[in-house]
Coordinates of C-alpha atoms in Angstrom, one line a residue:
M647 CA 3.0 -18.4 15.9
P648 CA 6.2 -16.4 15.6
N649 CA 6.3 -12.9 14.6
R650 CA 6.8 -12.8 10.7
I651 CA 6.2 -10.3 7.5
S652 CA 6.3 -11.2 4.0
L653 CA 5.6 -9.9 0.6
Y654 CA 2.3 -11.1 -0.5
T655 CA 2.6 -11.3 -4.3
S656 CA 4.2 -13.1 -7.4
E657 CA 4.1 -9.9 -9.5
P658 CA 7.1 -7.8 -10.0
L659 CA 7.9 -5.2 -7.4
R660 CA 7.6 -2.0 -9.3
P661 CA 6.3 1.5 -8.8
G662 CA 2.5 1.6 -9.9
A663 CA 2.0 -2.0 -8.7
D664 CA 0.2 -2.6 -5.4
I665 CA 2.6 -3.8 -2.7
P666 CA 0.7 -6.5 -0.3
V667 CA 2.3 -7.2 2.9
Y668 CA 1.4 -10.1 4.8
Y669 CA 2.2 -10.1 8.5
E670 CA 1.6 -12.4 11.8
V671 CA 2.0 -11.3 15.2
E672 CA 2.2 -13.5 18.4
V673 CA 0.5 -10.6 20.6
E674 CA -2.2 -8.4 19.4
G675 CA -1.5 -4.8 19.8
N676 CA -3.4 -1.7 18.8
N677 CA -0.7 0.3 17.6
N678 CA 1.4 -2.6 15.8
R679 CA 2.1 -1.4 12.0
V680 CA 3.8 -2.3 8.9
A681 CA 6.3 0.7 8.1
L682 CA 8.1 1.2 4.8
Y683 CA 11.4 2.8 4.7
R684 CA 13.3 4.3 1.7
G685 CA 16.6 3.0 1.6
D686 CA 18.4 0.0 3.4
G687 CA 20.9 1.6 5.8
V688 CA 20.7 3.3 9.0
D689 CA 19.7 6.5 7.1
A690 CA 16.4 5.0 5.8
E691 CA 13.8 7.1 5.9
C692 CA 10.1 6.0 6.8
V693 CA 7.9 7.2 3.8
A694 CA 4.8 5.3 4.8
F695 CA 3.2 3.0 7.4
D696 CA -0.3 1.6 8.2
Y697 CA -1.7 -0.1 11.3
A698 CA -1.4 -4.1 11.5
P699 CA -4.5 -4.8 13.7
G700 CA -5.4 -8.3 14.8
T701 CA -2.9 -11.1 14.9
A702 CA -2.6 -11.4 11.0
G703 CA -3.5 -9.6 8.1
V704 CA -2.4 -7.8 4.9
V705 CA -1.4 -4.1 4.6
W706 CA -1.2 -2.5 1.2
F707 CA 0.9 0.1 -0.2
C708 CA 0.2 1.4 -3.5
G709 CA 1.9 5.0 -3.8
L710 CA 3.4 5.9 -7.1
S711 CA 5.9 8.4 -8.1
T712 CA 8.2 8.7 -10.8
D713 CA 9.6 11.9 -9.3
P714 CA 11.8 11.0 -6.3
S715 CA 12.2 14.5 -5.0
Q716 CA 8.7 14.1 -3.7
D717 CA 9.6 13.0 0.1
D718 CA 6.6 10.7 0.3
A719 CA 6.9 9.2 -3.0
I720 CA 7.5 5.6 -3.5
S721 CA 9.7 5.4 -6.4
P722 CA 12.3 3.0 -8.0
G723 CA 15.0 2.3 -5.4
H724 CA 15.8 0.1 -2.4
Y725 CA 13.4 -0.2 0.4
V726 CA 12.9 -2.0 3.8
L727 CA 9.7 -3.2 5.3
R728 CA 9.4 -3.4 9.3
L729 CA 6.8 -5.0 11.2
Q730 CA 6.8 -2.8 14.4
G731 CA 5.0 -2.0 17.8
T732 CA 5.0 0.9 20.1
V733 CA 6.5 1.2 22.9
Q734 CA 3.9 3.6 24.7
P735 CA 0.6 2.5 22.8
G736 CA -1.5 4.9 24.9
Q737 CA 0.1 7.9 23.6
A738 CA -1.4 10.0 20.6
R739 CA 1.5 12.2 20.1
A740 CA 3.1 12.4 16.6
D741 CA 6.4 11.8 18.0
A742 CA 5.5 8.8 20.3
V743 CA 4.2 7.2 17.1
R744 CA 6.9 8.1 14.7
E745 CA 9.8 7.6 17.4
C746 CA 8.8 5.0 20.3
V747 CA 8.6 2.1 18.2
T748 CA 10.4 -1.4 18.1
D749 CA 10.7 -3.9 15.5
L750 CA 8.8 -7.1 16.1
T751 CA 10.8 -9.2 13.7
D752 CA 13.9 -9.0 11.2
P753 CA 13.3 -6.2 8.5
L754 CA 12.4 -7.4 5.0
R755 CA 14.5 -5.7 2.1
F756 CA 13.0 -5.4 -1.4
C757 CA 13.7 -3.3 -4.6
L758 CA 11.4 -1.6 -7.1
T759 CA 12.8 -1.4 -10.5
S760 CA 12.6 1.4 -12.8
D761 CA 11.7 -1.0 -15.8
P762 CA 9.2 0.5 -18.4
Y763 CA 5.6 -0.7 -17.7
F764 CA 2.2 0.0 -19.2
V765 CA -0.5 1.4 -16.5
V766 CA -2.9 -1.2 -17.6
G767 CA -2.2 -4.8 -19.0
S768 CA -4.9 -5.0 -21.5
F769 CA -8.1 -2.5 -22.5
T770 CA -10.7 -2.5 -25.5
T771 CA -10.8 0.2 -28.1
V772 CA -14.1 1.8 -29.3
N773 CA -15.6 -0.1 -32.0
T774 CA -14.1 0.0 -35.5
A775 CA -16.0 -0.8 -38.8
V776 CA -14.6 -3.4 -41.2
G777 CA -12.5 -1.4 -43.8
Q778 CA -12.0 1.5 -41.6
P779 CA -8.5 2.6 -40.4
V780 CA -7.7 1.7 -36.7
C781 CA -5.3 4.3 -34.9
V782 CA -4.5 3.6 -31.2
P783 CA -1.5 5.5 -29.6
L784 CA -0.1 3.8 -26.8
A785 CA 3.0 5.9 -25.7
G786 CA 0.9 7.8 -23.2
L787 CA 0.0 4.6 -21.3
L788 CA 3.4 3.7 -20.6
E789 CA 5.7 4.8 -17.9
S790 CA 9.4 5.1 -19.1
F791 CA 11.0 6.9 -16.2
G792 CA 12.3 9.3 -18.7
R793 CA 14.1 6.9 -21.2
P794 CA 13.5 6.7 -24.7
I795 CA 11.3 3.6 -25.7
F796 CA 11.1 1.2 -28.7
F797 CA 7.8 -0.4 -29.3
T798 CA 7.5 -3.6 -31.5
K799 CA 4.7 -6.1 -32.2
Y800 CA 4.6 -9.0 -29.9
S801 CA 1.7 -11.1 -31.3
G802 CA -1.6 -10.6 -32.9
D803 CA -3.7 -10.3 -35.8
D804 CA -1.7 -9.8 -39.4
W805 CA -4.0 -6.7 -40.2
L806 CA -2.6 -4.9 -37.1
S807 CA 0.8 -3.5 -36.7
V808 CA 2.7 -1.0 -34.4
S809 CA 5.0 1.9 -35.2
P810 CA 8.3 2.2 -33.2
A811 CA 6.6 5.5 -31.6
G812 CA 3.7 3.1 -30.2
E813 CA 0.7 3.8 -32.7
V814 CA -1.3 0.7 -33.3
T815 CA -2.7 0.9 -36.9
G816 CA -4.3 -1.2 -39.4
V817 CA -7.4 -1.9 -41.5
A818 CA -9.7 -4.8 -40.8
P819 CA -10.3 -6.9 -44.0
G820 CA -13.5 -8.2 -44.9
G821 CA -14.6 -11.4 -43.5
V822 CA -14.1 -10.6 -39.8
T823 CA -17.2 -8.6 -39.1
G824 CA -18.4 -9.4 -35.3
R825 CA -15.2 -10.6 -34.3
H826 CA -12.4 -8.5 -32.6
G827 CA -9.0 -7.8 -33.7
H828 CA -6.0 -8.3 -31.1
I829 CA -2.6 -7.3 -30.7
V830 CA 0.1 -7.7 -28.0
V831 CA 2.7 -4.5 -28.0
A832 CA 5.9 -4.6 -26.4
A833 CA 7.8 -1.9 -25.3
Q834 CA 11.4 -1.5 -24.1
D835 CA 14.4 0.7 -23.5
A836 CA 15.5 1.9 -27.0
G837 CA 19.1 1.9 -25.6
D838 CA 18.8 -2.0 -24.1
R839 CA 17.0 -4.0 -26.7
D840 CA 18.0 -6.9 -24.5
G841 CA 16.7 -5.4 -21.3
P842 CA 13.2 -5.9 -19.7
V843 CA 10.0 -5.9 -21.7
A844 CA 6.6 -4.3 -20.8
T845 CA 3.7 -5.6 -22.7
V846 CA 0.0 -4.5 -23.3
A847 CA -3.0 -6.3 -25.2
V848 CA -5.1 -4.4 -27.1
T849 CA -8.6 -5.5 -28.4
V850 CA -10.5 -3.9 -31.1
P851 CA -14.2 -4.9 -31.6
L852 CA -15.1 -4.8 -35.5
R853 CA -18.6 -3.9 -36.8
A854 CA -20.0 -4.0 -40.5
D855 CA -19.7 -0.9 -42.0
T856 CA -23.4 -0.8 -42.6
D857 CA -23.9 -1.4 -39.0
P858 CA -24.4 1.5 -36.2
V859 CA -21.1 2.5 -34.6
A860 CA -22.3 1.3 -31.2
D861 CA -25.5 -0.3 -29.3
R862 CA -24.1 0.4 -26.0
L863 CA -22.6 3.4 -24.1
R864 CA -20.9 3.7 -20.8
V865 CA -21.0 7.0 -19.5
A866 CA -19.6 8.3 -16.3
T867 CA -19.5 11.2 -14.0
W868 CA -16.4 12.0 -11.8
N869 CA -15.0 14.5 -9.3
M870 CA -11.1 14.7 -9.7
W871 CA -10.5 16.0 -6.2
Y872 CA -8.4 18.7 -7.2
D873 CA -7.0 17.5 -10.5
A874 CA -6.6 14.1 -8.9
T875 CA -3.2 15.8 -7.0
C876 CA -4.2 14.6 -3.5
V877 CA -2.8 11.2 -4.3
L878 CA 0.6 10.0 -5.6
N879 CA 0.7 9.9 -9.6
G880 CA -3.2 10.6 -10.0
D881 CA -3.4 10.7 -13.5
D882 CA -2.1 7.3 -13.9
K883 CA -4.8 6.2 -11.5
V884 CA -7.3 8.1 -13.6
I885 CA -6.3 6.5 -16.7
R886 CA -6.1 3.1 -15.3
A887 CA -9.8 3.2 -13.8
L888 CA -10.9 4.5 -17.0
L889 CA -9.8 2.0 -19.3
E890 CA -10.3 -0.9 -16.8
E891 CA -13.9 0.2 -16.7
D892 CA -14.2 0.4 -20.3
I893 CA -15.6 4.1 -20.0
D894 CA -17.0 5.7 -23.5
L895 CA -17.1 9.2 -22.1
V896 CA -16.5 11.0 -18.5
A897 CA -17.8 14.2 -17.1
L898 CA -14.9 15.7 -14.9
Q899 CA -15.2 18.2 -12.0
E900 CA -12.9 19.9 -10.1
V901 CA -10.4 20.0 -13.3
H902 CA -8.5 23.2 -13.4
R903 CA -6.4 25.0 -15.7
Y904 CA -3.6 26.4 -13.5
Q905 CA -1.4 26.1 -16.4
E906 CA -1.5 24.5 -19.9
P907 CA -2.2 21.8 -20.9
G908 CA -4.9 21.6 -18.3
T909 CA -6.0 18.4 -16.5
V910 CA -8.5 17.5 -19.1
R911 CA -6.4 17.9 -22.4
R912 CA -3.6 16.3 -20.4
L913 CA -5.5 13.4 -19.8
A914 CA -6.9 13.2 -23.4
E915 CA -3.5 13.2 -25.1
R916 CA -2.3 10.5 -22.8
L917 CA -5.3 8.3 -23.5
G918 CA -5.5 9.4 -27.5
W919 CA -9.2 10.2 -26.5
Y920 CA -11.2 13.6 -27.6
Y921 CA -11.8 16.3 -25.0
H922 CA -13.7 19.2 -24.3
E923 CA -12.7 21.6 -21.8
Y924 CA -14.3 24.9 -20.3
P925 CA -12.7 27.9 -22.1
R926 CA -10.3 29.9 -20.3
L927 CA -12.2 33.3 -19.4
N928 CA -10.3 34.9 -16.8
D929 CA -6.9 35.9 -16.2
D930 CA -7.1 33.8 -12.7
P931 CA -8.3 30.4 -13.9
V932 CA -9.5 29.5 -10.7
D933 CA -12.6 31.9 -11.4
D934 CA -13.6 29.4 -14.5
K935 CA -15.8 26.6 -14.1
D936 CA -13.8 23.6 -13.1
V937 CA -15.5 20.9 -15.6
G938 CA -14.5 19.1 -18.7
L939 CA -15.3 15.9 -20.9
L940 CA -13.2 13.2 -22.1
S941 CA -14.9 11.0 -24.9
R942 CA -13.5 8.2 -26.9
Y943 CA -16.0 9.3 -29.7
P944 CA -15.4 12.4 -31.7
I945 CA -16.6 15.9 -30.4
D946 CA -17.9 18.6 -32.5
H947 CA -16.5 21.5 -31.0
D948 CA -18.4 23.8 -33.8
V949 CA -21.8 23.1 -32.2
S950 CA -20.7 22.5 -28.8
G951 CA -20.9 25.4 -26.2
F952 CA -21.0 26.7 -22.5
G953 CA -22.6 28.8 -20.2
E954 CA -21.5 30.4 -16.7
H955 CA -22.6 27.4 -14.9
Y956 CA -22.2 24.4 -17.5
L957 CA -20.3 23.0 -20.5
R958 CA -22.1 21.4 -23.0
T959 CA -20.4 19.0 -25.4
A960 CA -21.8 17.6 -29.0
V961 CA -20.5 13.9 -29.1
T962 CA -21.0 12.1 -32.2
I963 CA -21.5 8.5 -32.6
G964 CA -22.0 7.7 -36.2
A965 CA -25.3 9.0 -37.1
L966 CA -26.2 9.8 -33.5
T967 CA -25.5 13.3 -31.6
L968 CA -25.5 13.3 -28.0
Q969 CA -25.7 16.6 -26.2
V970 CA -23.7 16.0 -22.8
C971 CA -23.8 18.8 -20.1
T972 CA -21.1 18.5 -17.4
V973 CA -22.3 20.6 -14.3
H974 CA -20.6 21.2 -10.7
L975 CA -23.1 23.0 -8.5
D976 CA -22.6 25.3 -5.5
H977 CA -20.9 23.6 -2.9
T978 CA -21.8 25.9 0.1
S979 CA -24.4 25.6 2.6
Y980 CA -24.5 21.6 2.4
G981 CA -27.7 20.6 3.7
P982 CA -27.4 17.1 5.1
D983 CA -25.2 18.6 8.0
N984 CA -28.5 20.0 9.3
A985 CA -30.3 16.7 9.2
P986 CA -31.2 14.7 12.3
Y987 CA -28.0 12.5 12.8
G988 CA -28.1 9.3 10.8
T989 CA -31.5 10.6 8.9
R990 CA -32.5 11.5 5.6
L991 CA -35.4 13.7 6.7
F992 CA -35.8 17.1 4.9
T993 CA -36.3 18.9 8.0
P994 CA -37.1 22.9 8.0
A995 CA -33.3 23.1 9.0
V996 CA -32.4 21.3 6.2
Q997 CA -34.7 23.6 3.8
E998 CA -33.0 26.6 5.2
Q999 CA -29.6 25.5 4.6
E1000 CA -30.4 24.6 1.2
C1001 CA -32.3 27.7 0.5
A1002 CA -29.0 29.5 1.4
S1003 CA -27.2 28.1 -1.5
D1004 CA -27.4 28.7 -5.3
R1005 CA -28.1 25.2 -6.4
A1006 CA -31.8 25.6 -7.2
E1007 CA -31.3 29.0 -9.0
E1008 CA -28.3 27.3 -11.2
M1009 CA -30.3 24.2 -12.0
K1010 CA -33.3 26.2 -13.0
D1011 CA -32.1 29.2 -14.6
H1012 CA -28.4 28.8 -15.7
I1013 CA -28.8 25.3 -16.8
L1014 CA -32.2 23.9 -17.9
F1015 CA -33.3 27.2 -19.3
P1016 CA -30.6 27.7 -21.7
L1017 CA -30.7 23.8 -22.5
T1018 CA -34.5 24.1 -23.6
P1019 CA -33.9 24.3 -27.2
F1020 CA -31.8 20.8 -27.0
T1021 CA -34.2 19.4 -24.4
D1022 CA -37.2 20.0 -26.7
R1023 CA -35.6 17.7 -29.1
A1024 CA -33.8 15.1 -26.8
D1025 CA -35.9 12.2 -28.8
E1026 CA -33.7 13.3 -31.8
Q1027 CA -30.5 14.0 -29.9
P1028 CA -30.5 12.9 -26.3
V1029 CA -29.2 15.2 -23.7
L1030 CA -27.2 13.7 -20.5
I1031 CA -26.8 16.1 -17.6
L1032 CA -24.0 15.1 -15.2
G1033 CA -22.0 16.1 -12.6
D1034 CA -21.4 16.7 -9.0
F1035 CA -24.4 18.4 -7.5
N1036 CA -23.4 18.9 -4.1
S1037 CA -26.7 17.9 -2.6
P1038 CA -28.6 14.7 -2.3
S1039 CA -31.6 13.5 -4.3
H1040 CA -35.6 14.0 -3.6
L1041 CA -35.6 10.2 -4.6
D1042 CA -33.6 9.2 -1.7
W1043 CA -34.9 11.6 1.3
T1044 CA -38.3 12.0 3.0
S1045 CA -39.7 15.3 3.6
E1046 CA -41.5 17.1 6.8
V1047 CA -41.7 20.7 5.0
S1048 CA -44.9 21.8 3.1
T1049 CA -43.3 25.1 1.4
P1050 CA -41.0 25.0 -1.4
P1051 CA -38.5 23.3 -1.7
F1052 CA -40.1 20.6 -0.3
N1053 CA -37.2 18.6 -0.9
W1054 CA -33.7 18.8 -2.7
P1055 CA -34.6 21.1 -5.7
A1056 CA -31.8 20.4 -8.2
T1057 CA -32.8 16.9 -8.6
Q1058 CA -36.6 17.6 -8.6
L1059 CA -36.3 20.3 -11.1
L1060 CA -34.5 17.7 -13.2
E1061 CA -37.3 15.3 -13.0
D1062 CA -40.1 17.9 -13.5
A1063 CA -38.2 18.5 -17.0
A1064 CA -38.8 14.7 -18.0
Y1065 CA -35.1 14.0 -17.1
I1066 CA -34.4 10.1 -15.8
D1067 CA -32.0 9.6 -12.9
S1068 CA -30.2 6.7 -14.5
Y1069 CA -29.1 5.3 -11.0
R1070 CA -32.4 5.4 -9.7
A1071 CA -33.8 4.0 -12.9
V1072 CA -32.0 0.7 -12.2
H1073 CA -32.0 0.7 -8.5
P1074 CA -35.3 2.2 -7.8
E1075 CA -35.0 1.3 -3.9
P1076 CA -32.6 3.9 -1.9
T1077 CA -32.6 1.7 1.1
A1078 CA -31.5 -1.4 -0.7
D1079 CA -29.1 0.7 -3.1
P1080 CA -28.3 3.8 -1.6
G1081 CA -25.6 4.5 -4.3
L1082 CA -23.1 6.6 -1.8
T1083 CA -20.8 8.9 -3.8
W1084 CA -19.7 11.1 -1.0
S1085 CA -17.5 10.1 0.3
P1086 CA -15.2 7.1 0.3
V1087 CA -12.6 9.0 2.1
T1088 CA -13.8 12.0 3.8
L1089 CA -15.5 10.2 7.0
W1090 CA -14.9 12.8 9.6
R1091 CA -16.0 16.8 9.9
Q1092 CA -13.4 18.0 12.1
E1093 CA -15.1 21.5 12.6
L1094 CA -18.6 19.7 13.1
Q1095 CA -16.9 17.2 15.3
R1096 CA -19.1 14.6 13.9
A1097 CA -19.1 11.9 11.3
E1098 CA -19.7 13.0 8.0
P1099 CA -23.2 12.5 6.4
L1100 CA -22.6 10.1 3.5
D1101 CA -24.9 10.5 0.7
R1102 CA -25.6 10.4 -3.3
I1103 CA -24.5 13.6 -4.7
D1104 CA -23.2 12.6 -8.1
F1105 CA -25.6 12.0 -11.0
V1106 CA -26.1 10.5 -14.6
F1107 CA -29.2 12.0 -15.9
H1108 CA -30.4 11.7 -19.4
K1109 CA -33.5 12.8 -21.5
G1110 CA -34.6 11.0 -24.9
S1111 CA -36.3 7.9 -26.1
R1112 CA -33.0 7.0 -27.8
L1113 CA -31.2 5.9 -24.5
R1114 CA -32.4 3.2 -21.9
A1115 CA -30.4 2.8 -18.7
L1116 CA -29.2 -0.8 -18.7
D1117 CA -27.2 -0.9 -15.6
S1118 CA -25.6 2.0 -13.3
H1119 CA -23.2 1.5 -10.2
T1120 CA -20.7 3.4 -8.2
L1121 CA -17.1 3.0 -8.6
V1122 CA -14.0 3.1 -6.0
T1123 CA -10.9 1.1 -6.5
G1124 CA -9.1 -0.3 -3.8
N1125 CA -9.7 0.4 -0.1
P1126 CA -9.0 4.0 0.2
A1127 CA -7.7 5.4 3.4
P1128 CA -9.6 8.2 5.0
A1129 CA -8.4 11.8 4.6
E1130 CA -8.5 12.3 8.2
E1131 CA -6.3 15.0 10.1
H1132 CA -4.0 12.9 12.7
P1133 CA -0.7 13.8 13.7
A1134 CA 0.6 10.6 13.0
W1135 CA 0.2 11.5 9.5
E1136 CA 1.2 14.9 9.3
A1137 CA 4.2 14.2 7.2
H1138 CA 2.7 11.6 4.7
P1139 CA -1.1 11.2 5.1
R1140 CA -2.4 7.8 4.2
Y1141 CA -4.8 8.7 1.6
R1142 CA -1.7 9.8 -0.6
Y1143 CA -1.1 6.3 -1.3
N1144 CA -4.8 5.5 -2.4
T1145 CA -5.5 3.5 -5.4
W1146 CA -8.4 5.6 -5.6
P1147 CA -7.3 9.0 -6.9
S1148 CA -10.6 11.1 -5.5
D1149 CA -12.9 11.9 -2.5
H1150 CA -15.6 11.2 -4.4
A1151 CA -17.0 7.6 -5.7
A1152 CA -17.6 7.8 -9.4
V1153 CA -21.0 7.0 -11.2
V1154 CA -20.9 4.7 -14.5
T1155 CA -24.0 3.9 -16.1
T1156 CA -24.4 1.6 -19.2
Y1157 CA -26.8 2.8 -21.9
E1158 CA -28.8 0.9 -24.6
I1159 CA -28.6 3.1 -27.8
R1160 CA -32.0 2.7 -29.5
H1161 CA -31.6 2.9 -33.2
P1162 CA -34.4 4.1 -35.8

């Protein structure tokens, strides 16, 4: 079997698309690698590589950036792929990994285009009643590399149209109740009408004007890992995941307002969704709570609110109002660090660590207590509490202590207040369905010199008889590389190229909405 390397895709090669590379080697080596170089001459720079274990396999590159000034970006231009082996495979020094390599086959050259493209190929909008106007902005979903773009209708229903600026509009006529509207929109360089065309297919679910707006609701919570800035073009990857998962509303954590617009508003404007972000209270926005909400359904800001430890958002779905509370609890004194290795046992050492945090006080005194007026009428207006708790669930751990807290207090307090953990309602057996959300990329704790204790620390809780959890699952896209510290990756960490833009898995719950 000769050494060889080839592109393992028939899709157009462009930034934003995954670049799968197939390799075969005659002799297996622990440090064989596939390296991606920017440029095709002697000055070509290695911007990314991944190891090629075994004698055959596929290596993925999924970096994206429209800013070529980022030295680790995979932006439009010429590239070279090289299948390489190390001269001194036993050395772990960074210079050995970067420099003491030899090509195992001829290089493979290719080009990434700067043609415009949509971050998703298709998506479904929120439900629309027959006779009511449709308005779906698309410009925020297109990457145009700074060029002016002209939008046209490629195909679809007669009653749907698109403006040159990319806004889909129309009013569904009578007789189409229970069906879906469809339109395919094309986008191309306004200065080159004969140039490459990008397309996106939009589906509009239609309901009778006498029907409830929705029977089901897809709710998510997602920690953004410092505004999704730890990976290349994180915003695009967030938007793609939300649309491909058909999310209706998502509670976000680690979203800041270092500058305006903040992450929540920026994402909402690109999606054409409603948003609610924690208000800017301090001169230093880092001091403000790092939470926000995105919703495809309207938000009533006049009756929404916030506290020091939460953001409460009134989301209106026709005649139904939801009170959605987004939280991000104290991250200090992480209890699982003190558990016996490989166990989920709430020991005295874990108890001591948990008591050193503020999570129980936050949940009891600063979240549940001020939400009491809303909790008391949850059968009329359901209440959701979503977020990163920075602690596991008492439903997942056993305990060996006999003094409070007996187990993880944040989730226990919610259960005592009659809130339902949506994931455990659907998956009651923690051994069969652990639902891990921490962490798909943080697998090693350098300061502890041990594997990271993986657990379920992100939650979607609800209270109120009008919601019933039908399904709940964790969400991670692609195969994320770990956020490890390694001298070989000092210049360009592998996780920068992850398709998944976070260090947490998201939790997605589908609810049935029960109507009176």
